[in-house]
Short mmCIF file of C-alpha atoms in Angstrom, two decimals:
data_model
loop_
_atom_site.label_atom_id
_atom_site.label_comp_id
_atom_site.label_asym_id
_atom_site.label_seq_id
_atom_site.Cartn_x
_atom_site.Cartn_y
_atom_site.Cartn_z
CA MET A 1 -20.34 21.90 15.22
CA ARG A 2 -21.83 20.87 11.90
CA LYS A 3 -21.84 17.25 10.89
CA LYS A 4 -19.48 16.52 8.03
CA ASN A 5 -20.98 15.33 4.78
CA ASP A 6 -19.18 12.26 3.35
CA THR A 7 -20.38 13.12 -0.15
CA LEU A 8 -18.85 16.60 0.05
CA ARG A 9 -15.60 15.14 1.41
CA SER A 10 -15.51 12.75 -1.55
CA THR A 11 -16.18 15.66 -3.93
CA LEU A 12 -13.32 17.60 -2.36
CA LEU A 13 -10.96 14.65 -2.72
CA ASP A 14 -12.01 14.20 -6.36
CA ALA A 15 -11.29 17.88 -6.97
CA ALA A 16 -7.92 17.61 -5.21
CA ARG A 17 -7.03 14.59 -7.36
CA GLN A 18 -7.98 16.49 -10.53
CA ILE A 19 -5.82 19.45 -9.51
CA ALA A 20 -2.90 17.14 -8.70
CA ASP A 21 -3.26 15.27 -12.00
CA THR A 22 -3.56 18.35 -14.21
CA GLU A 23 -1.49 21.00 -12.41
CA GLY A 24 0.75 18.98 -10.09
CA LEU A 25 0.79 18.34 -6.36
CA GLU A 26 2.24 21.76 -5.63
CA ALA A 27 -0.97 23.34 -6.97
CA VAL A 28 -3.12 21.57 -4.39
CA ASN A 29 -4.09 23.97 -1.61
CA ILE A 30 -7.20 25.06 0.27
CA ARG A 31 -7.97 27.96 -2.09
CA SER A 32 -7.53 25.98 -5.34
CA LEU A 33 -9.53 23.10 -3.90
CA ALA A 34 -12.37 25.41 -2.87
CA GLY A 35 -12.43 26.97 -6.34
CA LYS A 36 -12.39 23.64 -8.14
CA ALA A 37 -15.15 22.21 -5.91
CA GLY A 38 -17.25 25.40 -6.05
CA VAL A 39 -17.34 25.89 -2.28
CA ALA A 40 -16.01 28.48 0.14
CA ALA A 41 -12.52 28.03 1.56
CA GLY A 42 -14.07 27.83 5.04
CA THR A 43 -16.04 24.79 3.90
CA VAL A 44 -12.81 23.05 2.88
CA TYR A 45 -11.36 23.82 6.33
CA ASN A 46 -14.28 21.89 7.84
CA TYR A 47 -12.75 18.78 6.23
CA PHE A 48 -9.02 19.47 5.96
CA SER A 49 -6.86 21.69 8.16
CA ASP A 50 -4.20 22.27 5.50
CA LYS A 51 -2.61 21.05 2.28
CA ASP A 52 -0.73 18.27 4.07
CA GLU A 53 -3.97 16.79 5.37
CA ILE A 54 -5.45 16.90 1.86
CA LEU A 55 -2.42 15.07 0.44
CA LEU A 56 -2.53 12.55 3.28
CA ALA A 57 -6.20 11.83 2.57
CA LEU A 58 -5.44 11.48 -1.16
CA THR A 59 -2.61 9.04 -0.41
CA GLU A 60 -4.78 6.97 1.89
CA GLU A 61 -7.60 6.85 -0.67
CA TYR A 62 -5.16 5.92 -3.43
CA TRP A 63 -3.79 2.96 -1.44
CA ARG A 64 -7.28 1.82 -0.43
CA GLN A 65 -8.28 1.71 -4.11
CA THR A 66 -5.00 0.05 -5.08
CA LEU A 67 -5.45 -2.74 -2.53
CA SER A 68 -9.02 -3.31 -3.70
CA ARG A 69 -7.74 -3.80 -7.29
CA MET A 70 -4.85 -6.05 -6.26
CA PRO A 71 -6.71 -9.41 -6.17
CA ALA A 72 -7.37 -9.12 -9.90
CA VAL A 73 -3.62 -9.23 -10.64
CA ILE A 74 -2.90 -12.28 -8.49
CA THR A 75 -3.21 -15.15 -10.95
CA ALA A 76 -0.22 -17.40 -10.25
CA ASP A 77 -0.76 -20.86 -8.76
CA SER A 78 2.14 -20.80 -6.29
CA PHE A 79 2.63 -18.54 -3.30
CA CYS A 80 5.99 -17.35 -4.64
CA GLY A 81 4.40 -16.50 -7.97
CA GLN A 82 1.60 -14.62 -6.24
CA LEU A 83 4.06 -12.76 -4.02
CA LEU A 84 6.04 -11.74 -7.09
CA GLU A 85 2.83 -10.49 -8.75
CA ILE A 86 1.95 -8.51 -5.62
CA PHE A 87 5.44 -7.00 -5.53
CA ALA A 88 5.34 -6.05 -9.23
CA PHE A 89 1.85 -4.54 -8.86
CA LEU A 90 2.85 -2.44 -5.84
CA LYS A 91 6.11 -1.34 -7.49
CA GLU A 92 4.15 -0.21 -10.56
CA GLN A 93 1.70 1.75 -8.39
CA ILE A 94 4.55 3.47 -6.55
CA GLU A 95 6.30 4.35 -9.80
CA GLN A 96 3.10 5.81 -11.24
CA SER A 97 1.49 8.21 -8.81
CA ALA A 98 1.68 6.70 -5.33
CA GLY A 99 5.36 7.58 -5.09
CA ARG A 100 4.68 11.22 -5.87
CA LEU A 101 1.95 11.33 -3.27
CA MET A 102 4.01 9.56 -0.62
CA ASN A 103 7.01 11.84 -1.22
CA SER A 104 4.77 14.88 -0.80
CA LEU A 105 3.99 13.92 2.80
CA GLY A 106 7.19 15.31 4.26
CA ASN A 107 5.45 17.42 6.93
CA VAL A 108 3.05 14.67 8.00
CA GLU A 109 5.21 11.59 7.52
CA THR A 110 4.48 10.29 11.03
CA ALA A 111 0.73 10.70 10.60
CA GLY A 112 1.04 9.06 7.19
CA TYR A 113 2.71 5.99 8.67
CA ALA A 114 -0.01 5.72 11.31
CA ARG A 115 -2.79 5.88 8.71
CA MET A 116 -1.00 3.45 6.44
CA ALA A 117 -0.82 0.84 9.22
CA SER A 118 -4.33 -0.32 8.33
CA MET A 119 -3.31 -0.65 4.67
CA GLN A 120 -0.29 -2.71 5.70
CA SER A 121 -2.52 -4.93 7.81
CA GLU A 122 -4.83 -5.45 4.84
CA LEU A 123 -1.85 -6.36 2.66
CA GLU A 124 -0.56 -8.80 5.28
CA THR A 125 -3.98 -10.46 5.34
CA ALA A 126 -3.90 -10.85 1.55
CA ILE A 127 -0.41 -12.35 1.67
CA MET A 128 -1.45 -14.74 4.46
CA LYS A 129 -4.42 -15.89 2.38
CA CYS A 130 -2.12 -16.61 -0.58
CA LEU A 131 0.28 -18.53 1.67
CA GLU A 132 -2.48 -20.66 3.17
CA GLN A 133 -3.93 -21.51 -0.27
CA ASP A 134 -0.68 -22.99 -1.59
CA GLY A 135 -0.85 -26.72 -0.87
CA LYS A 136 2.82 -27.19 -1.70
CA VAL A 137 4.04 -25.17 1.30
CA ARG A 138 5.73 -27.47 3.81
CA GLY A 139 3.49 -27.67 6.87
CA GLU A 140 6.23 -28.86 9.22
CA ILE A 141 8.14 -25.57 9.04
CA TRP A 142 5.66 -23.77 11.30
CA ASN A 143 6.09 -23.92 15.07
CA GLU A 144 5.87 -21.66 18.13
CA THR A 145 8.93 -19.62 17.17
CA PHE A 146 8.45 -19.70 13.38
CA THR A 147 4.80 -18.92 12.80
CA LYS A 148 2.98 -18.06 9.60
CA GLU A 149 2.15 -14.65 11.06
CA GLN A 150 5.80 -13.89 11.82
CA PHE A 151 6.84 -15.11 8.39
CA VAL A 152 4.27 -12.87 6.67
CA ARG A 153 5.42 -9.89 8.80
CA PHE A 154 9.01 -10.69 7.80
CA LEU A 155 7.96 -10.80 4.14
CA MET A 156 6.15 -7.46 4.50
CA MET A 157 9.14 -5.72 6.12
CA ASN A 158 11.46 -6.95 3.39
CA MET A 159 9.05 -6.22 0.56
CA LEU A 160 8.56 -2.65 1.84
CA MET A 161 12.32 -2.20 2.00
CA LEU A 162 12.71 -3.59 -1.53
CA LEU A 163 9.87 -1.39 -2.81
CA LYS A 164 11.74 1.67 -1.53
CA SER A 165 15.01 0.54 -3.11
CA GLU A 166 16.02 1.93 -6.49
CA LYS A 167 17.51 -1.42 -7.59
CA PRO A 168 15.83 -4.13 -5.56
CA ASP A 169 17.41 -7.59 -5.59
CA ILE A 170 14.09 -9.39 -5.69
CA ASP A 171 15.55 -12.57 -7.17
CA PHE A 172 17.54 -13.20 -3.98
CA PHE A 173 14.53 -12.38 -1.79
CA PHE A 174 12.23 -14.74 -3.67
CA GLU A 175 14.86 -17.48 -3.64
CA ILE A 176 14.98 -17.23 0.17
CA VAL A 177 11.18 -17.49 0.30
CA ARG A 178 11.14 -20.45 -2.09
CA ARG A 179 13.86 -22.33 -0.20
CA THR A 180 12.11 -21.68 3.12
CA ILE A 181 8.61 -22.87 2.30
CA TYR A 182 9.02 -25.54 -0.38
CA GLU A 183 10.69 -28.93 -0.41
CA THR A 184 14.24 -28.63 -1.61
CA LYS A 185 15.90 -31.35 -3.59
CA ALA A 186 19.11 -32.62 -2.02
#
């Protein structure tokens, strides 16, 4: 079996992205990708077994790039402010092209969730870093049953649910976060 060339794989993904952007996701297939990249269809099959695998790879690459750009949008001083910026940034990405890509993964949804687990882990790490950098977070709230890690996982689950919602009630969510981690005035 021939060794796969990472440069050619990148070229194929670039070509797939161009086809998706100019002609739509439905136009992405092995034949159109081969034509756009100037290679034989058999060469494309060395990298992707079908259209679904191409779209899955595009989605994964899109989210990897999105998460690498995310730190530039986090400018707030407080954890709640940073979390709101993260939420708004992710919502914008989903509304632009990530949503289209993710909705196109109907046949490989399970594989998509498995591949996205590493992206979710990376996002959890970023949220944890923001939480730990906010000196106004009450330190006494953490214990064996209410850990920072569990809290961040809870935030992630709820943010993902809100990101999928057509009309997310983010004000209520952020009020819960604020009341949980900051001193409240009696």
